[in-house]
Each structure stands twice: as C-alpha cells, then as structure tokens.
Short mmCIF file of C-alpha atoms in Angstrom, two decimals:
data_model
loop_
_atom_site.label_atom_id
_atom_site.label_comp_id
_atom_site.label_asym_id
_atom_site.label_seq_id
_atom_site.Cartn_x
_atom_site.Cartn_y
_atom_site.Cartn_z
CA UNK P 6 18.69 -2.63 0.57
CA UNK P 7 14.78 -3.13 1.54
CA UNK P 8 11.53 -3.16 0.07
CA UNK P 9 8.14 -5.15 -0.29
CA UNK P 10 7.70 -8.53 1.03
CA UNK P 11 5.22 -10.96 0.46
CA UNK P 12 6.28 -14.56 0.80
CA UNK P 13 4.86 -16.40 3.66
CA UNK P 14 8.59 -16.98 4.88
CA UNK P 15 11.48 -15.73 4.17
CA UNK P 16 14.64 -13.94 5.61
CA UNK P 17 16.25 -10.56 6.39
CA UNK P 18 19.73 -9.64 6.55
CA UNK P 19 21.53 -6.87 6.08
CA UNK P 20 23.87 -6.09 3.16
CA UNK P 21 26.67 -7.90 3.22
CA UNK P 22 25.75 -10.64 5.56
CA UNK P 23 27.78 -11.97 7.11
CA UNK P 24 29.84 -10.09 5.71
CA UNK P 25 31.07 -6.14 7.29
CA UNK P 26 27.76 -3.96 6.88
CA UNK P 27 28.53 -0.91 4.74
CA UNK P 28 28.58 2.40 6.68
CA UNK P 29 25.49 4.75 6.17
CA UNK P 30 23.06 2.11 5.92
CA UNK P 31 19.08 3.44 5.83
CA UNK P 32 17.07 -0.05 5.01
CA UNK P 33 13.19 -0.59 5.35
CA UNK P 34 11.74 -4.20 4.87
CA UNK P 35 7.88 -4.18 4.54
CA UNK P 36 7.03 -7.37 5.34
CA UNK P 37 3.19 -8.18 4.20
CA UNK P 38 1.52 -10.78 3.98
CA UNK P 39 -1.71 -12.54 3.67
CA UNK P 40 -5.38 -11.08 5.13
CA UNK P 41 -6.17 -12.83 8.48
CA UNK P 42 -3.05 -13.57 9.36
CA UNK P 43 -0.30 -12.46 11.22
CA UNK P 44 3.64 -11.57 10.61
CA UNK P 45 6.07 -13.46 13.26
CA UNK P 46 9.32 -12.37 13.65
CA UNK P 47 12.85 -14.01 15.14
CA UNK P 48 16.10 -13.17 15.21
CA UNK P 49 18.92 -15.96 14.31
CA UNK P 50 22.12 -13.33 14.79
CA UNK P 51 22.52 -10.27 16.00
CA UNK P 52 26.19 -8.36 16.10
CA UNK P 53 26.74 -4.39 15.98
CA UNK P 54 27.81 -2.11 17.60
CA UNK P 55 26.58 -1.91 20.83
CA UNK P 56 25.24 0.72 23.44
CA UNK P 57 23.06 2.63 23.70
CA UNK P 58 21.48 2.09 20.17
CA UNK P 59 22.40 5.74 19.05
CA UNK P 60 24.57 4.96 16.27
CA UNK P 61 23.94 0.92 14.63
CA UNK P 62 19.92 -0.46 15.52
CA UNK P 63 17.46 -2.37 14.58
CA UNK P 64 13.63 -1.03 14.36
CA UNK P 65 10.45 -3.16 14.44
CA UNK P 66 6.89 -1.89 14.21
CA UNK P 67 3.60 -3.05 13.98
CA UNK P 68 2.85 -2.43 10.50
CA UNK P 69 3.17 0.51 7.82
CA UNK P 70 6.66 2.48 9.04
CA UNK P 71 5.49 5.84 9.69
CA UNK P 72 1.93 5.13 10.84
CA UNK P 73 2.63 2.30 13.59
CA UNK P 74 3.93 1.37 17.05
CA UNK P 75 7.55 0.58 17.40
CA UNK P 76 7.27 -2.96 18.64
CA UNK P 77 11.67 -3.33 19.60
CA UNK P 78 14.75 -1.13 18.95
CA UNK P 79 18.14 -2.96 19.64
CA UNK P 80 21.41 -3.81 18.61
CA UNK P 81 22.46 -5.68 20.95
CA UNK P 82 21.73 -9.50 23.98
CA UNK P 83 19.38 -12.07 23.48
CA UNK P 84 17.29 -13.06 20.22
CA UNK P 85 14.02 -11.82 20.29
CA UNK P 86 11.21 -12.99 19.10
CA UNK P 87 8.32 -9.94 17.23
CA UNK P 88 4.17 -11.32 16.68
CA UNK P 89 2.16 -8.40 14.54
CA UNK P 90 -0.94 -7.75 15.32
CA UNK P 91 -1.81 -7.91 11.45
CA UNK P 92 -0.76 -9.17 8.38
CA UNK P 93 2.40 -6.12 7.78
CA UNK P 94 4.95 -5.37 10.10
CA UNK P 95 8.26 -3.49 8.99
CA UNK P 96 11.60 -3.77 9.22
CA UNK P 97 14.43 -1.18 9.70
CA UNK P 98 18.16 -1.68 9.78
CA UNK P 99 20.24 1.89 10.08
CA UNK P 100 24.23 2.20 10.44
CA UNK P 101 26.56 5.82 10.93
CA UNK P 102 29.40 6.62 9.76
CA UNK P 103 32.07 4.94 11.98
CA UNK P 104 31.90 0.94 13.34
CA UNK P 105 30.71 -2.07 11.08
CA UNK P 106 30.20 -4.95 12.18
CA UNK P 107 28.72 -8.26 10.93
CA UNK P 108 24.83 -7.44 11.13
CA UNK P 109 22.50 -9.45 11.61
CA UNK P 110 19.82 -12.13 10.16
CA UNK P 111 16.74 -12.86 10.72
CA UNK P 112 13.81 -15.55 9.84
CA UNK P 113 9.70 -14.83 8.94
CA UNK P 114 7.17 -16.53 8.39
CA UNK P 115 3.63 -16.37 8.29
CA UNK P 116 0.72 -17.98 11.59
CA UNK P 117 -2.95 -17.69 10.93
CA UNK P 118 -4.67 -14.81 13.25
CA UNK P 119 -6.97 -17.25 14.99
CA UNK P 120 -10.71 -14.89 15.06
CA UNK P 121 -13.68 -15.92 14.47
CA UNK P 122 -14.08 -12.47 12.32
CA UNK P 123 -12.59 -10.62 9.04
CA UNK P 124 -12.26 -7.74 7.81
CA UNK P 125 -10.83 -7.33 3.98
CA UNK P 126 -10.58 -3.41 2.64
CA UNK P 127 -11.81 -4.05 -1.24
CA UNK P 128 -11.60 -1.70 -3.97
CA UNK P 129 -14.81 -0.91 -3.45
CA UNK P 130 -16.49 -1.74 -0.42
CA UNK P 131 -15.26 -4.04 3.28
CA UNK P 132 -15.96 -6.94 3.43
CA UNK P 133 -16.62 -8.83 6.75
CA UNK P 134 -17.29 -12.45 7.97
CA UNK P 135 -18.46 -13.31 11.44
CA UNK P 136 -18.93 -16.97 12.27
CA UNK P 137 -22.42 -18.08 13.28
CA UNK P 138 -20.92 -20.81 14.79
CA UNK P 139 -19.35 -17.77 16.82
CA UNK P 140 -22.49 -15.97 17.22
CA UNK P 141 -23.98 -18.43 19.31
CA UNK P 142 -20.71 -19.53 21.35
CA UNK P 143 -21.33 -15.96 22.75
CA UNK P 144 -25.15 -16.37 22.82
CA UNK P 145 -27.23 -14.26 20.01
CA UNK P 146 -28.24 -14.48 16.87
CA UNK P 147 -27.51 -15.02 13.07
CA UNK P 148 -30.93 -12.27 12.74
CA UNK P 149 -29.48 -10.00 15.56
CA UNK P 150 -26.74 -9.13 13.26
CA UNK P 151 -27.61 -5.76 11.71
CA UNK P 152 -25.78 -2.04 10.05
CA UNK P 153 -25.86 1.11 10.97
CA UNK P 154 -28.29 1.36 8.18
CA UNK P 155 -31.38 -1.34 8.47
CA UNK P 156 -31.61 -0.95 4.75
CA UNK P 157 -27.80 -3.41 4.19
CA UNK P 158 -28.64 -6.46 5.05
CA UNK P 159 -26.14 -9.10 4.99
CA UNK P 160 -25.89 -12.59 3.24
CA UNK P 161 -26.60 -15.42 5.88
CA UNK P 162 -25.83 -18.82 5.06
CA UNK P 163 -25.33 -21.92 7.13
CA UNK P 164 -22.16 -20.62 8.58
CA UNK P 165 -21.39 -17.36 8.01
CA UNK P 166 -22.56 -13.98 8.42
CA UNK P 167 -21.23 -11.92 5.01
CA UNK P 168 -21.11 -7.99 5.21
CA UNK P 169 -20.51 -6.31 1.62
CA UNK P 170 -20.39 -2.43 2.94
CA UNK P 171 -20.17 0.44 0.22
CA UNK P 172 -17.82 2.98 1.00
CA UNK P 173 -19.95 5.25 0.24
CA UNK P 174 -23.57 4.44 1.51
CA UNK P 175 -24.74 2.04 4.06
CA UNK P 176 -24.20 4.65 6.36
CA UNK P 177 -20.09 4.67 5.97
CA UNK P 178 -18.71 7.71 7.73
CA UNK P 179 -15.76 9.36 6.09
CA UNK P 180 -13.64 11.72 7.93
CA UNK P 181 -10.43 13.18 7.66
CA UNK P 182 -7.66 12.37 10.56
CA UNK P 183 -4.21 13.49 10.00
CA UNK P 184 -2.86 11.45 7.67
CA UNK P 185 -5.09 9.21 7.63
CA UNK P 186 -8.85 9.18 5.23
CA UNK P 187 -11.33 7.13 7.10
CA UNK P 188 -14.27 4.89 6.31
CA UNK P 189 -16.27 3.90 8.71
CA UNK P 190 -19.75 1.21 9.88
CA UNK P 191 -20.72 -0.13 13.21
CA UNK P 192 -22.44 -3.75 13.06
CA UNK P 193 -24.01 -3.96 15.85
CA UNK P 194 -25.40 -7.40 17.11
CA UNK P 195 -28.76 -7.00 19.15
CA UNK P 196 -29.45 -9.35 22.11
CA UNK P 197 -32.74 -11.44 22.47
CA UNK P 198 -35.95 -10.65 24.45
CA UNK P 199 -37.24 -7.57 23.79
CA UNK P 200 -38.39 -7.08 27.65
CA UNK P 201 -35.96 -9.17 30.22
CA UNK P 202 -32.05 -8.97 28.47
CA UNK P 203 -29.38 -10.96 29.88
CA UNK P 204 -27.29 -10.03 27.57
CA UNK P 205 -25.55 -6.80 26.12
CA UNK P 206 -26.02 -5.53 23.18
CA UNK P 207 -22.53 -5.65 20.75
CA UNK P 208 -20.79 -3.03 18.51
CA UNK P 209 -18.32 -4.25 15.92
CA UNK P 210 -16.67 -0.48 14.86
CA UNK P 211 -14.83 -1.78 11.30
CA UNK P 212 -12.65 1.31 9.38
CA UNK P 213 -10.21 1.52 6.48
CA UNK P 214 -7.55 3.66 6.99
CA UNK P 215 -5.75 5.24 3.91
CA UNK P 216 -2.51 5.23 4.97
CA UNK P 217 1.27 6.66 3.50
CA UNK P 218 1.53 3.75 1.62
CA UNK P 219 -1.72 1.72 2.24
CA UNK P 220 -4.91 0.59 3.73
CA UNK P 221 -5.34 -0.64 7.05
CA UNK P 222 -8.06 -2.03 8.05
CA UNK P 223 -9.20 -1.71 11.85
CA UNK P 224 -12.01 -3.98 13.55
CA UNK P 225 -12.70 -3.23 17.39
CA UNK P 226 -15.78 -4.61 19.87
CA UNK P 227 -17.41 -1.89 21.69
CA UNK P 228 -16.50 -1.41 25.38
CA UNK P 229 -14.68 -4.63 25.08
CA UNK P 230 -17.94 -6.89 25.35
CA UNK P 231 -16.54 -9.44 22.52
CA UNK P 232 -12.51 -9.54 22.05
CA UNK P 233 -12.62 -8.83 18.53
CA UNK P 234 -9.27 -6.71 17.38
CA UNK P 235 -8.84 -7.46 13.31
CA UNK P 236 -5.60 -5.01 11.33
CA UNK P 237 -5.00 -5.99 7.41
CA UNK P 238 -3.35 -3.84 5.27
CA UNK P 239 -3.37 -3.58 1.18
CA UNK P 240 -2.64 -1.24 -1.28
CA UNK P 241 -5.21 0.81 -3.30
CA UNK P 242 -5.92 -0.87 -6.80
CA UNK P 243 -3.86 1.30 -9.35
CA UNK P 244 -2.98 1.10 -13.20
CA UNK P 245 -1.61 2.49 -16.31
CA UNK P 246 -3.05 1.97 -19.95
CA UNK P 247 -1.58 3.19 -23.00
CA UNK P 248 -3.83 4.78 -25.72
CA UNK P 249 -3.42 5.46 -29.56
CA UNK P 250 -4.48 8.79 -29.52
CA UNK P 251 -5.03 11.63 -27.38
CA UNK P 252 -9.04 10.78 -27.78
CA UNK P 253 -8.37 7.99 -25.40
CA UNK P 254 -10.79 5.75 -26.66
CA UNK P 255 -8.62 3.07 -28.05
CA UNK P 256 -6.33 1.31 -25.15
CA UNK P 257 -3.28 -0.41 -26.31
CA UNK P 258 -3.58 -3.88 -26.24
CA UNK P 259 -0.37 -5.13 -27.24
CA UNK P 260 2.76 -6.11 -24.70
CA UNK P 261 5.24 -5.89 -25.45
CA UNK P 262 4.72 -2.19 -27.45
CA UNK P 263 6.34 -1.22 -30.46
CA UNK P 264 6.86 1.86 -31.40
CA UNK P 265 8.22 4.41 -34.04
CA UNK P 266 11.05 7.03 -32.63
CA UNK P 267 9.69 10.27 -31.51
CA UNK P 268 6.42 8.85 -31.90
CA UNK P 269 3.51 10.60 -29.10
CA UNK P 270 2.54 8.04 -26.78
CA UNK P 271 -0.54 7.97 -24.42
CA UNK P 272 -1.50 7.84 -20.79
CA UNK P 273 -3.97 7.08 -18.76
CA UNK P 274 -3.70 5.83 -14.86
CA UNK P 275 -6.76 4.92 -13.32
CA UNK P 276 -7.39 4.37 -9.38
CA UNK P 277 -10.48 1.81 -9.15
CA UNK P 278 -12.10 3.03 -5.53
CA UNK P 279 -15.88 3.51 -5.25
CA UNK P 280 -14.52 6.60 -3.06
CA UNK P 281 -15.88 9.61 -5.56
CA UNK P 282 -14.29 12.27 -3.11
CA UNK P 283 -10.38 10.70 -4.22
CA UNK P 284 -8.14 12.75 -6.92
CA UNK P 285 -5.45 10.87 -8.88
CA UNK P 286 -2.16 12.71 -10.40
CA UNK P 287 0.79 12.42 -11.21
CA UNK P 288 3.83 12.72 -9.36
CA UNK P 289 7.05 10.95 -10.71
CA UNK P 290 7.75 8.76 -13.94
CA UNK P 291 10.85 7.48 -14.37
CA UNK P 292 12.44 5.22 -17.50
CA UNK P 293 14.51 2.37 -17.09
CA UNK P 294 15.93 -0.81 -19.24
CA UNK P 295 15.30 -3.06 -16.29
CA UNK P 296 11.62 -3.13 -14.43
CA UNK P 297 13.43 -4.08 -11.31
CA UNK P 298 16.00 -0.99 -11.27
CA UNK P 299 15.14 2.43 -11.58
CA UNK P 300 18.28 4.24 -10.16
CA UNK P 301 21.70 3.40 -12.14
CA UNK P 302 20.03 3.32 -15.38
CA UNK P 303 17.22 6.73 -14.99
CA UNK P 304 15.63 9.38 -17.48
CA UNK P 305 12.72 10.91 -15.58
CA UNK P 306 10.52 12.54 -17.95
CA UNK P 307 8.27 14.08 -14.18
CA UNK P 308 9.88 14.18 -10.71
CA UNK P 309 7.43 15.98 -7.93
CA UNK P 310 5.20 16.70 -10.28
CA UNK P 311 7.53 18.95 -12.38
CA UNK P 312 8.10 18.12 -15.94
CA UNK P 313 12.09 17.22 -16.90
CA UNK P 314 11.06 15.78 -20.17
CA UNK P 315 10.27 19.02 -23.15
CA UNK P 316 7.39 16.61 -24.39
CA UNK P 317 5.69 15.35 -21.40
CA UNK P 318 1.96 17.31 -20.94
CA UNK P 319 -1.28 16.35 -19.35
CA UNK P 320 -4.69 16.53 -20.73
CA UNK P 321 -8.34 16.99 -19.00
CA UNK P 322 -9.44 13.80 -17.29
CA UNK P 323 -13.17 13.33 -17.97
CA UNK P 324 -13.37 12.09 -14.14
CA UNK P 325 -10.57 12.69 -10.74
CA UNK P 326 -10.13 9.13 -10.69
CA UNK P 327 -8.35 9.30 -14.22
CA UNK P 328 -4.95 10.73 -14.84
CA UNK P 329 -3.76 11.54 -18.34
CA UNK P 330 -0.19 12.70 -20.03
CA UNK P 331 2.35 11.87 -23.19
CA UNK P 332 5.97 12.18 -23.83
CA UNK P 333 7.64 11.65 -27.19
CA UNK P 334 9.33 7.90 -27.45
CA UNK P 335 13.10 9.58 -26.61
CA UNK P 336 16.30 9.24 -27.42
CA UNK P 337 17.03 7.38 -24.48
CA UNK P 338 15.40 3.90 -26.33
CA UNK P 339 17.41 3.83 -29.68
CA UNK P 340 19.89 3.22 -26.50
CA UNK P 341 18.66 -0.47 -25.17
CA UNK P 342 16.34 -2.90 -26.10
CA UNK P 343 13.46 -2.59 -24.30
CA UNK P 344 12.58 0.22 -21.89
CA UNK P 345 10.06 0.10 -19.01
CA UNK P 346 8.46 2.60 -16.92
CA UNK P 347 8.11 3.12 -13.38
CA UNK P 348 5.46 6.57 -12.20
CA UNK P 349 4.24 6.69 -8.34
CA UNK P 350 0.71 8.09 -8.17
CA UNK P 351 -0.72 10.82 -5.45
CA UNK P 352 -3.94 10.55 -4.41
CA UNK P 353 -5.59 12.59 -2.54
CA UNK P 354 -8.65 14.27 -1.01
CA UNK P 355 -10.89 15.77 -4.24
CA UNK P 356 -11.37 19.75 -3.15
CA UNK P 357 -8.30 19.75 -0.83
CA UNK P 358 -6.16 22.98 -2.31
CA UNK P 359 -3.12 22.32 0.27
CA UNK P 360 -2.50 18.83 -1.39
CA UNK P 361 0.34 18.49 -4.20
CA UNK P 362 -2.62 17.35 -6.37
CA UNK P 363 -3.46 20.78 -6.85
CA UNK P 364 -0.34 22.84 -6.24
CA UNK P 365 2.00 20.68 -9.08
CA UNK P 366 5.40 21.12 -9.02
CA UNK P 367 7.67 21.38 -6.30
CA UNK P 368 10.99 20.35 -4.71
CA UNK P 369 9.30 19.23 -1.36
CA UNK P 370 10.66 16.70 0.53
CA UNK P 371 9.69 13.17 0.05
CA UNK P 372 7.70 13.28 3.85
CA UNK P 373 6.36 16.51 3.74
CA UNK P 374 2.32 15.78 2.74
CA UNK P 375 -0.66 17.23 3.94
CA UNK P 376 -3.72 16.02 5.84
CA UNK P 377 -5.09 13.15 3.17
CA UNK P 378 -2.15 11.60 0.39
CA UNK P 379 -0.92 8.86 -0.50
CA UNK P 380 1.53 7.70 -3.27
CA UNK P 381 1.32 4.42 -4.87
CA UNK P 382 3.74 3.00 -7.93
CA UNK P 383 2.89 1.44 -10.56
CA UNK P 384 5.48 -0.27 -13.53
CA UNK P 385 4.59 -0.45 -17.20
CA UNK P 386 6.03 -2.29 -20.42
CA UNK P 387 7.89 -3.04 -21.65
CA UNK P 388 8.54 -0.23 -24.49
CA UNK P 389 10.06 -1.48 -28.00
CA UNK P 390 11.20 0.12 -30.85
CA UNK P 391 10.09 -1.41 -34.14
CA UNK P 392 12.62 -2.95 -36.56
CA UNK P 393 14.40 -0.36 -38.26
CA UNK P 394 14.80 2.26 -35.78
CA UNK P 395 16.95 0.93 -34.07
CA UNK P 396 20.43 2.45 -34.60
CA UNK P 397 22.99 0.00 -36.46
CA UNK P 398 24.92 -2.93 -34.37
CA UNK P 399 21.57 -3.37 -31.99
CA UNK P 400 19.02 -5.48 -31.19
#
C-alpha cells in the first residue's frame, strides 16, 4: 500500500477498502503535482477504531513525511479537507494488531497556486520568475530587480523578470543544516527615487533545500513586505547506463539489452547537478522479473552498501557525480525472460566522512542517515538472454 502519486487528481483509500483493512499496516502516499500548484485533499469516508487515535490513525503532512509540518492526525469524526502550501503532500495510514474496520477513502486534486512569483529548482540552477504586472501594482519597476551579485542579470521580457541562478555562482550560499544541503540567494527589489523613498526595498530570499527524497524550494519576503511564499518539491536527476566494457567508453543504447549467461555487465550511475561538492554511491541494487514489484521475486546484488553477489564490484570513477560498478549475468536470469534492476543511490556531501557514502557496507536502520544524505531510486532494464542461452522449455 502507499507509494508515489503524480496524477493531477485521484483517490486514496485504505487497503481492502471498503472491506476491513489488515492489522499492522503502515502506508505512506506521497502526492506530488505540478510545480506552482497545490494539493487539496478531502476525506469522504472514515471508519476506524476511535478514541485517542493511538492504535489506528491517519496523518496528513504538508510535504515529505519526515521533514514537514503535521497538518492533522485523526481516526474518526467529521470529514476534513486539507490544502498544502506546496506541490506536495504526504498521507500516512497506520493500524495496530488489534481491531479492524472499513478504513478511509479520500479524494485529492491540484489547484493553481495563484501567486505572481514562481520558483523551480532545476538540476543546474534555480529558475525564478517575477511578474512585471505584479511589480507595477506594488509600485516597483523591473529595472530595480537585482541579485546579491550585480554581475548576474535577469532576462526582462514584456511580462516577466526571469532569473536563472546557478547553485555554485552568482553569490549563491551553500550551507548544511540537519538533514539538508541548502542553496540560498536573495533577489532585491529597490524602490525608485534616490533622495526620498516612499517605499521599502524588498528582499526575496530564495532557497533550494536538499531533503531526504526531494528538493524543497522556498521563497519568502523579508519583513513581510510582500506576501510571497513558494514551496515546490522535485526529484534529483539521476540515470543509470550500461557500458560494453570496463573502460566505460561506449554506452549500450539498445533496449532490451540482450546478454549471454555469465557475461559481465558494466553500469554507470550519473547524478545531473551543477553542485561540484556532491558524491554519489550505489547503496542497494535488486533484480526482479517485474519492473513494478521488487519484493515478491527479488535477487539482491548489493544491499546497504554490502555486496550480496560474489561477482559484484565497484570501479574507480573520474568524477564524484559518477558511480561505476559491474556484476555477472547470474543464474537468476535463466529462469525469467526479462530481468529489471532497481538501484538505490546515495547522494552525500563530498568529504563528509561520517556519511554512508564513505562508510560503505553497513547494517544501518533505514532512517539512520548523516547530516546531508539523499536516497534516489532508479529502475533500468529489461535484460534478456540471447536466443540459445535460455533453458529448454522457456521463452
């Protein structure tokens, strides 16, 4: 149960609804809609063990589960409606080992944010757009909009002021704070007039915070001078590519990738980010014949940084944004026509020797992470045996 939800609208419901939900369930749905939209969530049915909500309950969070404010926790009563302050909301359903009931059903949809300033945290830069009509309505001119670094100028069109602010330039400041890597800058809006100023200058503080599984994008105005609050969530941009040799010179571009049994397979994971102070490593890789189910039939190559297959090995990489590794086309492949890989990558700060990127093999609990660590899942495949390699009777 649970999972990532990205449609513009849809339904959430407890497992087996309208039948009784199972005991000991713990489901988390992450709803993520388009940038500069909000999530609205309305509950249509709630039938759970009532009382103090200590045993069975629903929780709604204003963003990712472990790093966002709790909007509400309930198990009975009226049917509430919640609206996120960002393009992301998390819903958690928990049941204990005792009584079981019908559960819940809720409907979600996306609504426009309705602001005149928008922000997107892209892989290489922060993209910020300020409406000229909005500036003029507040008595400001587009010519008075600058960054901390005056050398980095915006693009001014007839309707907008557009900044593309790099993560490692234009005065962007990088900081670590608990479980985040924070990139921040300031857009300054100066009032006209050099001698007598009738209005305050405005500082729009923009930041992209690297959280557990997403970028958190934040914009606020100093001294509440202008009502601008923007929070967006996105994902790290990561891909995995097969190569034809340990030299890692030629990519394998065919899909499916037809291979021989016991053939060595060479892979490179690549993090697309303009921040040079990040490091990526392979944490877990699991194989499955079903690209949507890596639990029922699963074969682990590496888990929590610990090799599980004797043929698994890592290679030196010329960049901290790359992670290179190999394994042998294992016996698992001879029993299934297609095999997919799901790899969980870890992104850490370069030189943070307390992080799992440097500690390697560990039996840590899943949420026991260091000061600035990020997990990203990537699925690749299918891998298929060449004709003649499959055992008789299989296709």
